[in-house]
XYZ file of C-alpha atoms in Angstrom:
559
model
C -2.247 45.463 -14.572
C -5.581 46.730 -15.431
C -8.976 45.815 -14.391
C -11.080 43.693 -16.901
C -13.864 46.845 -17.291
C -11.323 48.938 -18.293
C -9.668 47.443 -21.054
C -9.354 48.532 -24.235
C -9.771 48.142 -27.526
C -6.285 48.422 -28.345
C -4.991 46.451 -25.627
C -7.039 43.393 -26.514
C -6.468 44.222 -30.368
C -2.382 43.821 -29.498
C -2.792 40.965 -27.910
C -4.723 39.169 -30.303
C -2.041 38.245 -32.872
C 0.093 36.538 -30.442
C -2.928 34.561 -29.339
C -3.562 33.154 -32.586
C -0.135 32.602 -33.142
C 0.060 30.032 -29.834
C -3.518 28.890 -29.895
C -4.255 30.164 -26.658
C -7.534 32.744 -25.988
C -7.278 36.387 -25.901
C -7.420 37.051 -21.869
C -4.831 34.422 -21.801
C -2.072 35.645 -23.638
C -3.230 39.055 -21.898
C -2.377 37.152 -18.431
C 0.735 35.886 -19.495
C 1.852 39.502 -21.270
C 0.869 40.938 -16.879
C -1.906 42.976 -18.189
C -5.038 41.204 -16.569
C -5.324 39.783 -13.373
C -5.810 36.111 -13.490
C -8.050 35.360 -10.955
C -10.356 38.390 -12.765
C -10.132 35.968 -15.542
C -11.492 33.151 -13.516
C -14.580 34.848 -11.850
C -15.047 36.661 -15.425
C -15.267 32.993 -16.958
C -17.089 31.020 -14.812
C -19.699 34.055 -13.932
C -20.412 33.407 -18.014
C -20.663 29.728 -17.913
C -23.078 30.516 -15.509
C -20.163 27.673 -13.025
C -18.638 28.190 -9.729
C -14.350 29.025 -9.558
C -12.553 27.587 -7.182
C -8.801 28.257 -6.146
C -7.040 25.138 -6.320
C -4.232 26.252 -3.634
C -6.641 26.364 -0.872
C -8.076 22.847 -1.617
C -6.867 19.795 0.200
C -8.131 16.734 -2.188
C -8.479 13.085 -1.134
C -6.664 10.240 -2.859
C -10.146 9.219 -3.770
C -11.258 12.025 -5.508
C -8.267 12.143 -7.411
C -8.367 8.298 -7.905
C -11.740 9.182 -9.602
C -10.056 11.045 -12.888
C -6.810 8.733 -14.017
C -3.269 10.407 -14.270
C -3.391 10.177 -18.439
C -6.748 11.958 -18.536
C -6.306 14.561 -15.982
C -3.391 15.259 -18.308
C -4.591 14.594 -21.369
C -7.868 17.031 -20.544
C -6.033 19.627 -18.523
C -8.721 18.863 -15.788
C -8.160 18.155 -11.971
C -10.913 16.489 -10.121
C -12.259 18.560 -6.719
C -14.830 16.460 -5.631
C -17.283 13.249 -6.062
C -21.016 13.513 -5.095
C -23.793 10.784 -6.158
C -21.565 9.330 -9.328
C -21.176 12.810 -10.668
C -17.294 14.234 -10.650
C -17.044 18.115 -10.364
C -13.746 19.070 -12.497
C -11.946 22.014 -12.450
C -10.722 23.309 -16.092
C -9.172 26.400 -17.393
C -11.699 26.692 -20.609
C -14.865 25.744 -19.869
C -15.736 26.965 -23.422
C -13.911 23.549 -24.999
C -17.406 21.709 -25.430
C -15.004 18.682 -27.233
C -12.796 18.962 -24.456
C -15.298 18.372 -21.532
C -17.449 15.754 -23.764
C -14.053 13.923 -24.174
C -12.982 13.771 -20.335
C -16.701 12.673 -19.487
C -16.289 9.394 -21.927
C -12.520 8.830 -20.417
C -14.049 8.424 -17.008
C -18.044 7.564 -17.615
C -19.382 9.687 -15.263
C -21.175 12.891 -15.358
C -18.527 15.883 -15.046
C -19.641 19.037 -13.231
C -17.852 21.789 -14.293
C -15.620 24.144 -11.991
C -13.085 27.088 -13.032
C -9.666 27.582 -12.320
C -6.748 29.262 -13.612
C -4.141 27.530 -15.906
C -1.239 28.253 -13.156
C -3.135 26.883 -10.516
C -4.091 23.411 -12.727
C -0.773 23.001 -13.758
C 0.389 23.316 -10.091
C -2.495 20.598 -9.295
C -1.455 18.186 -11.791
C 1.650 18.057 -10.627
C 1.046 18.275 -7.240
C -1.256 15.234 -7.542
C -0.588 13.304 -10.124
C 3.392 14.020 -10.478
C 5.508 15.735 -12.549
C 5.099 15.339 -16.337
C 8.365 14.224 -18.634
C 8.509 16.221 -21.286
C 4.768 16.313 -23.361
C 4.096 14.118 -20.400
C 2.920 10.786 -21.194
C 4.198 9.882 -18.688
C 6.252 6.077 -18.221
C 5.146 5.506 -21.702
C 5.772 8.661 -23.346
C 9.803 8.403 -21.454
C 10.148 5.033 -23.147
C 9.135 6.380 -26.235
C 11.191 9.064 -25.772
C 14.597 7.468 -24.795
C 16.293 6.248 -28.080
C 19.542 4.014 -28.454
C 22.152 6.883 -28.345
C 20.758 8.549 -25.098
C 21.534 5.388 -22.903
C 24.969 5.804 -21.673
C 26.133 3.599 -18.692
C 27.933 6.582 -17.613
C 24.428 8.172 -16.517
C 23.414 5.269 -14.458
C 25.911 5.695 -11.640
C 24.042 7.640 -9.404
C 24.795 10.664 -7.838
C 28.321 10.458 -9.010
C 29.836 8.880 -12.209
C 33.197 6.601 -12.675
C 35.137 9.002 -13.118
C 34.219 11.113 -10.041
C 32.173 13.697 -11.819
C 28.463 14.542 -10.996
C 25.798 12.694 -13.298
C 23.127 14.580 -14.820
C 19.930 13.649 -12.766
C 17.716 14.256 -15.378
C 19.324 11.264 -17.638
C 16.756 9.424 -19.408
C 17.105 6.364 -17.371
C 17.757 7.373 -14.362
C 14.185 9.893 -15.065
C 12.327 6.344 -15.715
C 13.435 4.243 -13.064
C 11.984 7.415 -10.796
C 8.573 7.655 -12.479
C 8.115 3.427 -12.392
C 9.160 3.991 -8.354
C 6.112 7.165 -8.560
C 3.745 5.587 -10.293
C 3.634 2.625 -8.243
C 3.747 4.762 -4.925
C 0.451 6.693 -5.924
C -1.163 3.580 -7.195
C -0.787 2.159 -3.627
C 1.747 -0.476 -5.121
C 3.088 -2.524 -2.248
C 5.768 -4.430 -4.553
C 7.466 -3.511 -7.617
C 8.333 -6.539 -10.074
C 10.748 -5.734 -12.863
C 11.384 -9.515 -14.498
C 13.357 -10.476 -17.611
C 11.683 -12.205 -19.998
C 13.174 -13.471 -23.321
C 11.763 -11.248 -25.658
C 10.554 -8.663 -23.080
C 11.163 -7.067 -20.079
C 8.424 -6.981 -17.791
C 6.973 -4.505 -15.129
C 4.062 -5.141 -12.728
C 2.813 -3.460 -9.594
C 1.376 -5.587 -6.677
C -1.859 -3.789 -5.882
C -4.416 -5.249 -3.133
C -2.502 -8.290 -3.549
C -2.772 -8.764 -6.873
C -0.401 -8.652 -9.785
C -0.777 -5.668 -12.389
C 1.145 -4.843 -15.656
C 2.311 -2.392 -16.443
C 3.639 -0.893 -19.934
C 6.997 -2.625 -21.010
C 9.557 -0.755 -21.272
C 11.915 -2.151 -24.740
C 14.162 -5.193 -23.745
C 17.452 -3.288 -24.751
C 16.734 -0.775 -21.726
C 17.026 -3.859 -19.390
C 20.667 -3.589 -18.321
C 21.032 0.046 -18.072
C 17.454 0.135 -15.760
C 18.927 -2.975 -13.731
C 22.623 -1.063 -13.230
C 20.786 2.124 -11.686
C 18.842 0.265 -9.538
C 21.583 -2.089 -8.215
C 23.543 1.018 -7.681
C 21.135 3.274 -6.100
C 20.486 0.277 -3.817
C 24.392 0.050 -3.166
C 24.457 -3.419 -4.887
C 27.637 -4.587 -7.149
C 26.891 -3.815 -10.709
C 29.936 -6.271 -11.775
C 28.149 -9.443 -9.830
C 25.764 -10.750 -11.688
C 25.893 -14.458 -10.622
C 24.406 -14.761 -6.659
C 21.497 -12.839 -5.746
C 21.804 -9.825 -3.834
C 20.092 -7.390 -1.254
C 19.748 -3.506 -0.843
C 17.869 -0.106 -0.217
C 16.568 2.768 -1.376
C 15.543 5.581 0.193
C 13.695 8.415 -1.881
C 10.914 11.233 -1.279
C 7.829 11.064 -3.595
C 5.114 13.359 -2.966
C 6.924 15.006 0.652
C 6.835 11.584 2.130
C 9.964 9.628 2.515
C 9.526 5.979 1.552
C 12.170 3.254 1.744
C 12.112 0.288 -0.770
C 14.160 -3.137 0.170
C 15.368 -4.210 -2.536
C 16.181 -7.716 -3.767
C 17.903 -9.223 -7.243
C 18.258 -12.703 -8.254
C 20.029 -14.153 -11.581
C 17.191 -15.429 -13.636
C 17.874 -17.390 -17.181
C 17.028 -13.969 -19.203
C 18.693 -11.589 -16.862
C 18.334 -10.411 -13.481
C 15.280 -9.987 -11.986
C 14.353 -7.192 -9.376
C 11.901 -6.980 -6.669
C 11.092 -3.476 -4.596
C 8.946 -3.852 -1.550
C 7.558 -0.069 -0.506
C 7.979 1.239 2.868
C 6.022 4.413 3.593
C 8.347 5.500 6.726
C 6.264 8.364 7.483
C 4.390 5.923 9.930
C 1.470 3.643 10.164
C -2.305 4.927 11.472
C -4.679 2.041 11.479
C -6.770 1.388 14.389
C -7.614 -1.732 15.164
C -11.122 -1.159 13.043
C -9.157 -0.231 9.966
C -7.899 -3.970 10.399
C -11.389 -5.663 9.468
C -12.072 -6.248 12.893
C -15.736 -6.790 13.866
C -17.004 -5.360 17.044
C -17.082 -8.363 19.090
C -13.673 -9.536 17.795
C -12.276 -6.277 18.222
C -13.681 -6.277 21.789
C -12.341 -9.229 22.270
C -8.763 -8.195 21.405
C -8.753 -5.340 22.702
C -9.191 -6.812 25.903
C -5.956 -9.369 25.181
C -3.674 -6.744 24.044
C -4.404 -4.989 27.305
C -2.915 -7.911 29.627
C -0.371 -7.338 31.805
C 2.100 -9.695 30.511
C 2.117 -13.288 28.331
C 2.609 -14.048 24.440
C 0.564 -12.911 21.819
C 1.444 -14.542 18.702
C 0.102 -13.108 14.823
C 0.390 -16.492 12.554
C -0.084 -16.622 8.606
C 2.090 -16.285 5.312
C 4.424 -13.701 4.308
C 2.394 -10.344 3.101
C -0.091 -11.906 4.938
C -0.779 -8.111 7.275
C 0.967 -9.529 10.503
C 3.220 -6.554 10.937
C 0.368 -4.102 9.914
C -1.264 -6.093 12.914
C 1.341 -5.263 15.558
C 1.816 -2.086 14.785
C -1.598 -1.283 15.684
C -2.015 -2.592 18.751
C 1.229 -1.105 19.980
C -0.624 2.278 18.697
C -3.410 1.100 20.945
C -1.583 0.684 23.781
C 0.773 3.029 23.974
C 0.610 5.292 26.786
C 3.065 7.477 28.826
C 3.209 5.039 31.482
C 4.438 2.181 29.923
C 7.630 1.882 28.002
C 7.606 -0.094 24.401
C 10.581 -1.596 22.705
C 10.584 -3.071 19.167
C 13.086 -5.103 17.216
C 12.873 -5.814 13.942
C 14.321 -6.376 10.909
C 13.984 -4.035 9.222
C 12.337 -1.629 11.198
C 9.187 -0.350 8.630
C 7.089 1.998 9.985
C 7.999 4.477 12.552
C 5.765 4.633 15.441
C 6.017 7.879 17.851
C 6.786 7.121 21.628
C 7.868 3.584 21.108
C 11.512 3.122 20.768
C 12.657 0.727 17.610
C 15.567 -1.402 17.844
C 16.251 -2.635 13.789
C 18.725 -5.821 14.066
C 22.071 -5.846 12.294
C 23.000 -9.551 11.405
C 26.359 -8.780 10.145
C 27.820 -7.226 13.783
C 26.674 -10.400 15.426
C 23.455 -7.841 16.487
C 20.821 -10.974 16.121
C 17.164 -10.856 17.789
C 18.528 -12.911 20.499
C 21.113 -10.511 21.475
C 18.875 -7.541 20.906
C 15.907 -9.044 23.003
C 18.500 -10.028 25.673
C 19.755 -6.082 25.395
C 15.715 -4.657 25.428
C 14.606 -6.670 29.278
C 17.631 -4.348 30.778
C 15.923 -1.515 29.612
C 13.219 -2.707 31.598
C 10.095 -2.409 29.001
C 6.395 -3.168 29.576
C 5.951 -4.003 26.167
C 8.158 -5.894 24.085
C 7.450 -6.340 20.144
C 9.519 -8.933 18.300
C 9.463 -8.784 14.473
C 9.602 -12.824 14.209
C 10.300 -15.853 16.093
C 12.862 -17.536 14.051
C 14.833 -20.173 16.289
C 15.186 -21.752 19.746
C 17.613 -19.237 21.035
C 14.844 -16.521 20.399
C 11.970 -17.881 21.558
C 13.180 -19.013 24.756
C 14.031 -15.765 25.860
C 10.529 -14.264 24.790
C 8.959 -17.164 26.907
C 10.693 -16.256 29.794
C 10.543 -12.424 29.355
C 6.623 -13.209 29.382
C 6.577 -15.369 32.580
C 8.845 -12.562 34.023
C 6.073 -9.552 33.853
C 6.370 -8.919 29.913
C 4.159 -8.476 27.322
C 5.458 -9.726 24.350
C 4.230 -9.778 20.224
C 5.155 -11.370 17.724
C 4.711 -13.088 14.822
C 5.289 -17.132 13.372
C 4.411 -18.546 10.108
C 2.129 -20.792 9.839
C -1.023 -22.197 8.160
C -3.836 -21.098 11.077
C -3.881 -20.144 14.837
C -3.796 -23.227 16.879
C -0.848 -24.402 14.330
C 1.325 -22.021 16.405
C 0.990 -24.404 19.184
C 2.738 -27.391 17.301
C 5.084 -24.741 15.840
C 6.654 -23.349 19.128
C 6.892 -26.942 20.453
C 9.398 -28.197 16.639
C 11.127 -25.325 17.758
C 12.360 -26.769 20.951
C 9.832 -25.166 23.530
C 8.431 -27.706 26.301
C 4.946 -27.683 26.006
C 4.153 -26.616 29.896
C 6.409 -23.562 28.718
C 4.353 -22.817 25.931
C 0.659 -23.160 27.506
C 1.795 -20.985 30.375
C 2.957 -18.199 28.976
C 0.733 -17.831 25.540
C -2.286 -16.094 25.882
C -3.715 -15.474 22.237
C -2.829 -17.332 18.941
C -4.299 -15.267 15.780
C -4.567 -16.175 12.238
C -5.062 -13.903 9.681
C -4.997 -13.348 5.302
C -6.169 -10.347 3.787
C -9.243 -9.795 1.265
C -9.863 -6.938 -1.118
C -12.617 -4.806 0.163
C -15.428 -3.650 -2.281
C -15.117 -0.171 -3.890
C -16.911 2.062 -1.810
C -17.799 3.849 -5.426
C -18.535 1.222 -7.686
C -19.788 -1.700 -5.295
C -23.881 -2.690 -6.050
C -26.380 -5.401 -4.041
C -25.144 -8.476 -5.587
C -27.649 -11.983 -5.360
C -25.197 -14.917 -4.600
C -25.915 -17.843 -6.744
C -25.502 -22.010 -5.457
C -22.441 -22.453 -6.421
C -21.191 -19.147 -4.504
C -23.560 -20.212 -1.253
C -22.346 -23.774 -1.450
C -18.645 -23.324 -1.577
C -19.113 -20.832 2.135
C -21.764 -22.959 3.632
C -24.231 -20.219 3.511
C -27.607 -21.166 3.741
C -31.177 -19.576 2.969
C -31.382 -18.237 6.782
C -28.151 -16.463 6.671
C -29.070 -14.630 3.573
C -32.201 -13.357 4.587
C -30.355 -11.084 6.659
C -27.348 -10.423 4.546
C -26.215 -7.991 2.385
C -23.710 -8.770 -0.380
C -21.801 -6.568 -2.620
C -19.754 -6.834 -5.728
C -18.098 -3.981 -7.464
C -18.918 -3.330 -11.103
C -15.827 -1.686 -11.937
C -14.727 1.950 -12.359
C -11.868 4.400 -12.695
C -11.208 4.307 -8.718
C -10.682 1.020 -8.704
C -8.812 0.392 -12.100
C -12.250 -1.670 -13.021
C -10.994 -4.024 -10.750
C -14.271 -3.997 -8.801
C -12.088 -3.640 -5.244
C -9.844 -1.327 -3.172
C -8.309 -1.592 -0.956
C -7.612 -4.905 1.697
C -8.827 -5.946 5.134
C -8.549 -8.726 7.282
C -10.361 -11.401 8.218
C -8.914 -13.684 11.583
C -8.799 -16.840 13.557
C -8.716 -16.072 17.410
C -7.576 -18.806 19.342
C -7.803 -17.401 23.190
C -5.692 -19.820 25.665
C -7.605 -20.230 28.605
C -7.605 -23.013 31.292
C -9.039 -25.801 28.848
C -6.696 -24.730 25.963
C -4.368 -24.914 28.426
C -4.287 -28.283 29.405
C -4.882 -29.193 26.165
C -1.064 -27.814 25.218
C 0.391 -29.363 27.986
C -1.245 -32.678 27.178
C 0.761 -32.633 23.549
C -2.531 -33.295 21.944
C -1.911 -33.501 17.830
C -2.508 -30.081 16.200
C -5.594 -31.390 14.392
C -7.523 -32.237 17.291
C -6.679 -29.224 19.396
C -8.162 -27.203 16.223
C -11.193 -29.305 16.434
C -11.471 -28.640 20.529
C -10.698 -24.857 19.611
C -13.532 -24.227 17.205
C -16.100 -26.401 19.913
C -14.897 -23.747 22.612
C -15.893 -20.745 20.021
C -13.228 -20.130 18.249
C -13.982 -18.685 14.722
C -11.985 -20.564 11.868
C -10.922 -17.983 8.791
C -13.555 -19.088 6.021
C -15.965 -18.384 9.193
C -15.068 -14.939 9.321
C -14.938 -14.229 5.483
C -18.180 -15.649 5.393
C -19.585 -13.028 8.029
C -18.199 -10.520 5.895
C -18.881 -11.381 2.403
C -22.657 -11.015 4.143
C -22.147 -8.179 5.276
C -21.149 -6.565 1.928
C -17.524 -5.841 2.498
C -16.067 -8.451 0.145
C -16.913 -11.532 -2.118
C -16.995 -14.591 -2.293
C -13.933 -15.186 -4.411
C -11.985 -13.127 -2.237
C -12.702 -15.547 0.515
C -12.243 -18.942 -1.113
C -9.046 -17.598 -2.398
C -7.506 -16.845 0.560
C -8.855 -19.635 2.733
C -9.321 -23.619 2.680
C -12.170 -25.309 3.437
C -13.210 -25.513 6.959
C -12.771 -29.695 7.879
């Protein structure tokens, strides 16, 4: 390998023809022939643009940098993002010569781009590193379904890790290489659901993202039964029953992290329909001010999950964060001294120190018999995934009233509806007032991109519909996103949550063991300071941290 002030004439003259021949510069083809150093290359490059270089391999980039230049472009442009400052995006690039290049990349993303050098290798190994692994002249899901034509679809190469006839299957089969990139794509896009639903003329993908649905591209209708058979198989489903829905699981590494996916598919008029909830298993690390949680509220709770022993119950619809909820105050209390048991079903995040008990309904292995199995192993803490029955929530009532503390979670509509909830069960009511000590409600809101999100001025219709009035915005500060590439021009990313804390103290109390109807004890609730969950939003649509429409949507009106 030479150095760069000692080549010569020949050397570059050689090299030349092959360069034209490939499109590539000069000092690249003399890289790839081992006759220049490539990191010469670099300095020699960006010391001409008159640009800093930067070694890729010794950066660690945030999701939100990288969120800032989409997968397509980074590709498209050869160009991997290293960092945002003020609404500029400095980009490393290989040529920094390509003036159509850089123009085109700064249009894709409509911010300024700063440039940065980097080698080629060390791009490449950024791309994928970030944004995945390209298929072929990588375009990605869409480029795979253009790719994939009729006679590559053999049912043969949808059987998984082994074929019908006992042989290996080739892993890099068209389908089984698209079904991996949908399960990808929606894993760095912070997915939380994958929807794959037959239509009649179409079969449809979408993403749930921050709650909200998303399509994605389509692939063609005739790849619906072949995508379907790999996924009921690598879920260990029946391929032959197609009539009664069915449940399974997936377990698969994306990116170094292990994720698990529960899937479920039901018979649908056009075909059968397949939902994927995603499990990152590598373990959960919100605090409880990652939650949404206000100071005083978070004071507040702080101070409940620290109690000795009673029932804390998390109320509100499925996907609703309740899990998310527990989880973090078990992180919050967990200690050396005091011994944590879990069951759930399934088990979905794995928390260190706290042993998880995941229920097994087939064995006979229910929550009752696991909860009754968990007090001889004498806990502290006890989390139970949900109270589904009598059987169940006696024994958490008593393992409360015996020294316990005990989470857990109940659907219903808001926090003092637990109340009326635990009693249909079957629970006396002097049962339930003496051993609950917190009822919380909670939904979750998008939050406002950090990147894109702008004062906003609230019109009538928006004040009248949270009760806001003229004093409360003289000291408020609203936001609304505009829209950009970090947030899919959605205007928000990411979720919070806002809450209804219902603390049981002597007066709510008495008020349980006096059966009083569930709309009255809301009533006497919110006179001794409890916060409904439009209350709440409201504070923090003020406060800039989401909008309006986030909060109507996920609320009702206070009565």
């Amino acid at each position: 390998m030479v150095d760069m002030g000692l080549m010569t004439h020949d050397q570059v003259d050689a090299a030349r023809p092959e360069a034209e021949s490939t499109g590539e510069g000069v000092l690249d083809t003399m890289v790839k022939q081992g006759l220049v150093d490539p990191s010469m290359v670099v300095v020699a490059k960006a010391t001409y643009f008159g640009v800093e270089s930067v070694q890729l391999g010794d950066l660690r980039i945030s999701d939100e940098v990288i969120a800032a230049v989409p997968r397509h472009v980074a590709r498209k442009f050869n160009a991997v993002p290293v960092s945002v400052n003020d609404g500029a995006v400095a980009v490393a690039v290989s040529d920094p010569s390509d003036i159509e290049a850089i123009d085109g990349l700064q249009v894709a993303i409509g911010k300024t781009v700063e440039l940065r050098v980097a080698s080629s290798a060390d791009i490449e190994s950024a791309l994928s590193k970030y944004y995945g692994n390209a298929s072929r002249d990588d375009g990605g899901i869409a480029q795979m379904i253009q790719d994939i034509t009729e006679g590559e679809v053999e049912v043969t190469q949808m059987t998984g890790a082994v074929g019908a006839d006992g042989e290996a299957v080739d892993a890099d089969a068209p389908i089984i290489k698209l079904v991996n990139q949908i399960i990808v794509d929606a894993f760095k896009m912070r997915a939380s659901d994958i929807h794959l639903e037959p239509m009649a003329k179409r079969f449809r993908v979408r993403y749930r993202i921050d709650g909200m649905m998303m399509e994605q591209k389509d692939p063609p209708k005739r790849l619906q039964p072949p995508i379907v058979a790999r996924l009921k198989i690598q879920s260990g489903m029946s391929i032959a029953e197609r009539r009664i829905p069915q449940d399974g699981r997936i377990q698969t590494n994306v990116g170094g992290k292990t994720i698990d996916l529960r899937v479920n598919c039901v018979p649908t008029q056009h075909g059968e329909s397949i939902v994927m909830r995603i499990l990152d298993k590598t373990g959960l690390r919100l605090g409880l001010a990652e939650l949404g949680f206000f100071a005083d509220d978070q004071q507040t709770f702080e101070r409940l999950i620290a109690l000795p022993d009673g029932i804390l119950l998390v109320t509100g619809p499925t996907g609703s964060g309740k899990t998310t909820t527990l989880y973090s105050c078990l992180n919050y209390i967990n200690r050396p001294d005091r011994k944590i048991i879990t069951v759930e079903d399934p088990v979905e995040y794995m928390l260190a120190g706290i042993n998880q008990v995941q229920v097994n309904e087939v064995i006979g292995f229910t929550f009752a018999h696991a909860l009754r199995s968990m007090l001889r192993q004498s806990p502290n803490v006890i989390m139970l995934g949900e109270i589904r029955d009598l059987e169940t929530a006696t024994i958490a009532i008593n393992a409360s009233l015996t020294g316990h503390l005990v989470f857990s979670t109940l659907h219903t509509n808001d926090a003092p509806g637990a109340v009326a909830r635990l009693i249909d069960i079957g629970i006396k009511p002097f049962l339930v007032a003496s051993a609950t000590r917190c009822l919380m409600a909670q939904r979750l809101v998008r939050r406002v991109c950090k990147n894109c999100g702008a004062p906003a001025v609230l019109d009538e219709a928006e004040c009248r519909s949270l009760n806001i009035t003229p004093e409360m915005l003289a000291t408020a500060t609203p936001k609304k996103g505009r829209g950009c590439p970090t947030c899919n021009k959605t205007g928000c990313k990411g979720r919070f949550g806002i809450f209804e804390i219902f603390i049981i103290n002597d007066q709510g109390r008495k008020l349980i063991f006096d059966k009083i109807p569930s709309n009255v004890l809301r009533l006497k609730a919110r006179e001794m300071g409890m916060r409904t969950l439009r209350e709440d939003g409201t504070r923090k649509v003020l406060a800039g941290l989401t909008t309006v429409d986030e909060v109507v949507r996920a609320t009702v009106v206070d009565h």
